Structures are given as structure tokens and as C-alpha cells.
């Protein structure tokens, strides 16, 4: 399941349920066993399986372009969809 106000980038995919206000970078596929570096601050980083982040709110999933590791940070941005493009008419 995908929570409210989530944004999935092009060609991204999920193997875990997302909470509300989460963003997944384009091209990133997250399975339940994906190792994710959870970054709370520059000196507070821990590695968990993605399944431990299921249903959590306000997360940003990205891939580090230098190391290739999947990382998760607090998502501080609010997504606002274009009403004209996303209407169900």
C-alpha cells in the first residue's frame, strides 16, 4: 500500500508499504530485504532492512550516487500535485 501524499519517481518500485508523505527517487526499487542506510544526522546513521521502515511516515528514499547504497532521510518537503494533471474527470 502507498500512504497519502506520496511521490514515486518514474520507474521506481516498492516491495514494502509506505506511510504518508514518502518520496522514492526515480529508478529506485525497494524490496523488503533491501539494506537501507537510515540517516538521522551526519553522525547518526544505521543500516536496516527496508521491511523495518514499512508504514513509517515522512521518508525520502534515495540512492547515493558515489557508493550506490540506498539511503533514507526524513522527508521535509511537502508534495503538492497539479490539480489539472491529476484530476479524476
Coordinates of N, CA and C in Angstrom, one line a residue:
X1 N 0.8 -1.2 0.0 CA 0.0 0.0 0.0 C 0.9 1.2 0.0
X2 N 0.3 2.3 -0.5 CA 1.0 3.6 -0.5 C 0.2 4.6 0.2
X3 N 0.8 5.3 1.2 CA 0.1 6.3 2.0 C -0.3 7.5 1.2
X4 N -0.9 8.4 1.9 CA -1.4 9.7 1.3 C -0.2 10.6 1.0
X5 N -0.3 11.4 -0.1 CA 0.7 12.4 -0.4 C 2.1 11.8 -0.7
X6 N 2.2 10.6 -1.2 CA 3.5 10.0 -1.5 C 3.8 10.3 -3.0
X7 N 5.1 10.3 -3.3 CA 5.5 10.5 -4.6 C 6.5 9.4 -5.0
X8 N 6.1 8.7 -6.1 CA 7.0 7.6 -6.6 C 7.6 8.1 -7.9
X9 N 8.9 8.2 -8.0 CA 9.6 8.6 -9.2 C 9.4 7.7 -10.3
X10 N 9.7 8.1 -11.5 CA 9.5 7.3 -12.7 C 10.3 6.0 -12.6
X11 N 9.8 4.9 -13.0 CA 10.5 3.6 -13.0 C 10.9 3.1 -11.6
X12 N 10.3 3.7 -10.5 CA 10.6 3.2 -9.2 C 9.6 2.1 -8.9
X13 N 9.9 1.3 -7.8 CA 9.0 0.2 -7.4 C 9.2 -0.1 -5.9
X14 N 8.1 -0.7 -5.4 CA 8.1 -1.0 -4.0 C 7.8 -2.5 -3.7
X15 N 8.5 -2.9 -2.6 CA 8.2 -4.2 -2.1 C 7.8 -4.1 -0.6
X16 N 7.6 -2.9 -0.2 CA 7.2 -2.6 1.2 C 6.0 -1.6 1.1
X17 N 5.2 -1.5 2.1 CA 4.1 -0.5 2.2 C 4.7 0.8 2.7
X18 N 4.3 1.9 2.1 CA 4.8 3.2 2.6 C 3.7 3.9 3.5
X19 N 4.2 4.7 4.4 CA 3.3 5.5 5.2 C 3.0 6.8 4.4
X20 N 2.6 7.8 5.1 CA 2.2 9.1 4.4 C 3.4 10.0 4.1
X21 N 3.3 10.8 3.1 CA 4.2 11.8 2.7 C 5.6 11.2 2.5
X22 N 5.7 10.1 1.8 CA 7.0 9.5 1.5 C 7.4 9.8 0.0
X23 N 8.6 9.8 -0.3 CA 9.1 10.0 -1.7 C 10.2 9.0 -2.0
X24 N 10.0 8.4 -3.2 CA 11.0 7.4 -3.7 C 11.6 7.9 -4.9
X25 N 12.9 8.0 -5.0 CA 13.7 8.5 -6.1 C 13.4 7.7 -7.4
X26 N 13.4 8.4 -8.5 CA 13.2 7.8 -9.8 C 14.2 6.6 -10.0
X27 N 13.7 5.5 -10.5 CA 14.6 4.4 -10.8 C 14.9 3.5 -9.7
X28 N 14.5 3.8 -8.5 CA 14.9 3.1 -7.3 C 13.8 2.1 -7.0
X29 N 14.2 0.8 -6.8 CA 13.3 -0.3 -6.5 C 13.7 -0.8 -5.1
X30 N 12.7 -0.7 -4.2 CA 12.9 -1.1 -2.8 C 12.2 -2.4 -2.5
X31 N 12.9 -3.5 -2.2 CA 12.3 -4.7 -1.8 C 12.4 -4.8 -0.3
X32 N 11.7 -5.8 0.3 CA 11.7 -5.8 1.8 C 13.0 -6.1 2.4
X33 N 13.9 -6.8 1.6 CA 15.2 -7.1 2.1 C 16.3 -6.2 1.7
X34 N 16.0 -5.1 1.0 CA 17.0 -4.1 0.6 C 17.6 -3.5 1.9
X35 N 18.9 -3.4 1.9 CA 19.7 -2.8 3.0 C 19.6 -1.3 2.8
X36 N 19.1 -0.6 3.8 CA 18.9 0.9 3.7 C 19.7 1.6 4.8
X37 N 20.5 2.6 4.5 CA 21.2 3.4 5.5 C 20.2 4.5 5.9
X38 N 19.8 4.5 7.2 CA 18.8 5.5 7.7 C 19.7 6.6 8.3
X39 N 19.5 7.8 7.7 CA 20.3 8.9 8.1 C 19.5 9.9 8.9
X40 N 19.7 10.0 10.2 CA 19.0 10.9 11.1 C 19.8 12.2 11.2
X41 N 21.2 12.1 11.2 CA 22.1 13.3 11.1 C 23.4 12.8 10.6
X42 N 24.4 13.6 10.4 CA 25.7 13.2 9.8 C 26.4 12.2 10.7
X43 N 26.2 12.2 12.0 CA 26.9 11.2 12.8 C 25.9 10.2 13.4
X44 N 24.7 10.1 12.9 CA 23.7 9.1 13.3 C 23.2 8.4 12.1
X45 N 23.9 7.3 11.7 CA 23.5 6.5 10.6 C 23.4 5.1 11.0
X46 N 22.3 4.4 10.7 CA 22.3 3.0 11.0 C 21.7 2.2 9.7
X47 N 22.1 1.0 9.6 CA 21.7 0.2 8.4 C 20.6 -0.8 8.9
X48 N 19.4 -0.8 8.2 CA 18.3 -1.7 8.5 C 17.8 -2.3 7.2
X49 N 17.0 -3.3 7.3 CA 16.3 -3.9 6.2 C 15.1 -2.9 5.9
X50 N 14.7 -2.8 4.6 CA 13.7 -1.9 4.3 C 12.3 -2.3 4.9
X51 N 12.2 -3.6 5.2 CA 10.9 -4.0 5.9 C 10.7 -3.3 7.2
X52 N 11.8 -2.9 7.9 CA 11.7 -2.2 9.2 C 11.1 -0.8 9.0
X53 N 11.1 -0.3 7.8 CA 10.6 1.1 7.5 C 9.2 1.1 7.0
X54 N 8.6 -0.1 6.9 CA 7.2 -0.2 6.4 C 6.2 0.6 7.2
X55 N 5.3 1.3 6.5 CA 4.3 2.1 7.1 C 4.8 3.3 7.9
X56 N 6.1 3.6 7.8 CA 6.6 4.8 8.5 C 6.3 6.1 7.6
X57 N 6.0 7.2 8.3 CA 5.7 8.4 7.6 C 6.9 9.3 7.3
X58 N 6.8 10.2 6.3 CA 7.8 11.3 6.1 C 9.2 10.8 5.8
X59 N 9.3 9.8 4.9 CA 10.6 9.3 4.5 C 11.0 9.7 3.1
X60 N 12.2 9.9 2.8 CA 12.8 10.1 1.5 C 13.8 9.0 1.2
X61 N 13.5 8.2 0.1 CA 14.4 7.2 -0.3 C 15.2 7.6 -1.5
X62 N 16.5 7.5 -1.4 CA 17.4 7.9 -2.5 C 18.5 6.9 -2.6
X63 N 19.3 6.9 -3.7 CA 20.5 6.1 -3.9 C 21.6 7.0 -3.9
X64 N 22.6 6.8 -3.1 CA 23.9 7.6 -3.1 C 24.6 7.4 -4.4
X65 N 24.9 8.4 -5.1 CA 25.5 8.3 -6.4 C 27.0 7.9 -6.4
X66 N 27.6 8.1 -5.2 CA 29.0 7.7 -5.1 C 29.2 6.3 -4.6
X67 N 28.4 5.8 -3.7 CA 28.5 4.5 -3.1 C 27.5 3.5 -3.7
X68 N 26.4 3.9 -4.2 CA 25.4 3.0 -4.7 C 24.4 2.5 -3.6
X69 N 24.7 2.9 -2.4 CA 23.8 2.5 -1.3 C 22.5 3.2 -1.3
X70 N 21.4 2.4 -0.9 CA 20.1 3.1 -0.7 C 20.1 3.8 0.6
X71 N 19.6 5.0 0.6 CA 19.6 5.8 1.8 C 18.2 6.3 2.1
X72 N 17.9 6.5 3.4 CA 16.6 7.1 3.8 C 16.9 8.2 4.7
X73 N 16.2 9.3 4.4 CA 16.3 10.5 5.3 C 14.9 11.0 5.6
X74 N 14.8 11.8 6.6 CA 13.5 12.4 6.9 C 13.1 13.3 5.7
X75 N 11.8 13.1 5.3 CA 11.3 13.9 4.1 C 10.7 15.2 4.6
X76 N 11.4 16.3 4.4 CA 11.0 17.6 4.9 C 10.2 18.4 3.9
X77 N 10.1 17.8 2.6 CA 9.3 18.5 1.6 C 7.9 18.0 1.5
X78 N 7.0 19.0 1.2 CA 5.6 18.6 1.1 C 5.3 18.5 -0.4
X79 N 4.7 17.5 -0.9 CA 4.3 17.3 -2.3 C 3.0 17.9 -2.5
X80 N 2.9 18.7 -3.5 CA 1.6 19.3 -4.0 C 1.4 18.9 -5.4
X81 N 0.4 18.1 -5.7 CA 0.1 17.7 -7.1 C -0.6 18.8 -7.9
X82 N -0.3 18.8 -9.2 CA -1.0 19.7 -10.1 C -2.4 19.2 -10.3
X83 N -3.4 20.0 -9.8 CA -4.8 19.5 -9.8 C -5.3 19.3 -11.2
X84 N -4.9 20.0 -12.2 CA -5.3 19.8 -13.6 C -4.8 18.5 -14.1
X85 N -3.6 18.1 -13.8 CA -3.0 16.9 -14.3 C -3.5 15.7 -13.6
X86 N -3.9 15.8 -12.3 CA -4.2 14.7 -11.5 C -5.7 14.6 -11.1
X87 N -6.5 15.2 -11.9 CA -8.0 15.1 -11.6 C -8.5 13.8 -12.2
X88 N -9.6 13.3 -11.6 CA -10.1 12.0 -12.0 C -11.4 12.2 -12.8
X89 N -11.4 13.2 -13.7 CA -12.5 13.5 -14.5 C -12.5 12.7 -15.8

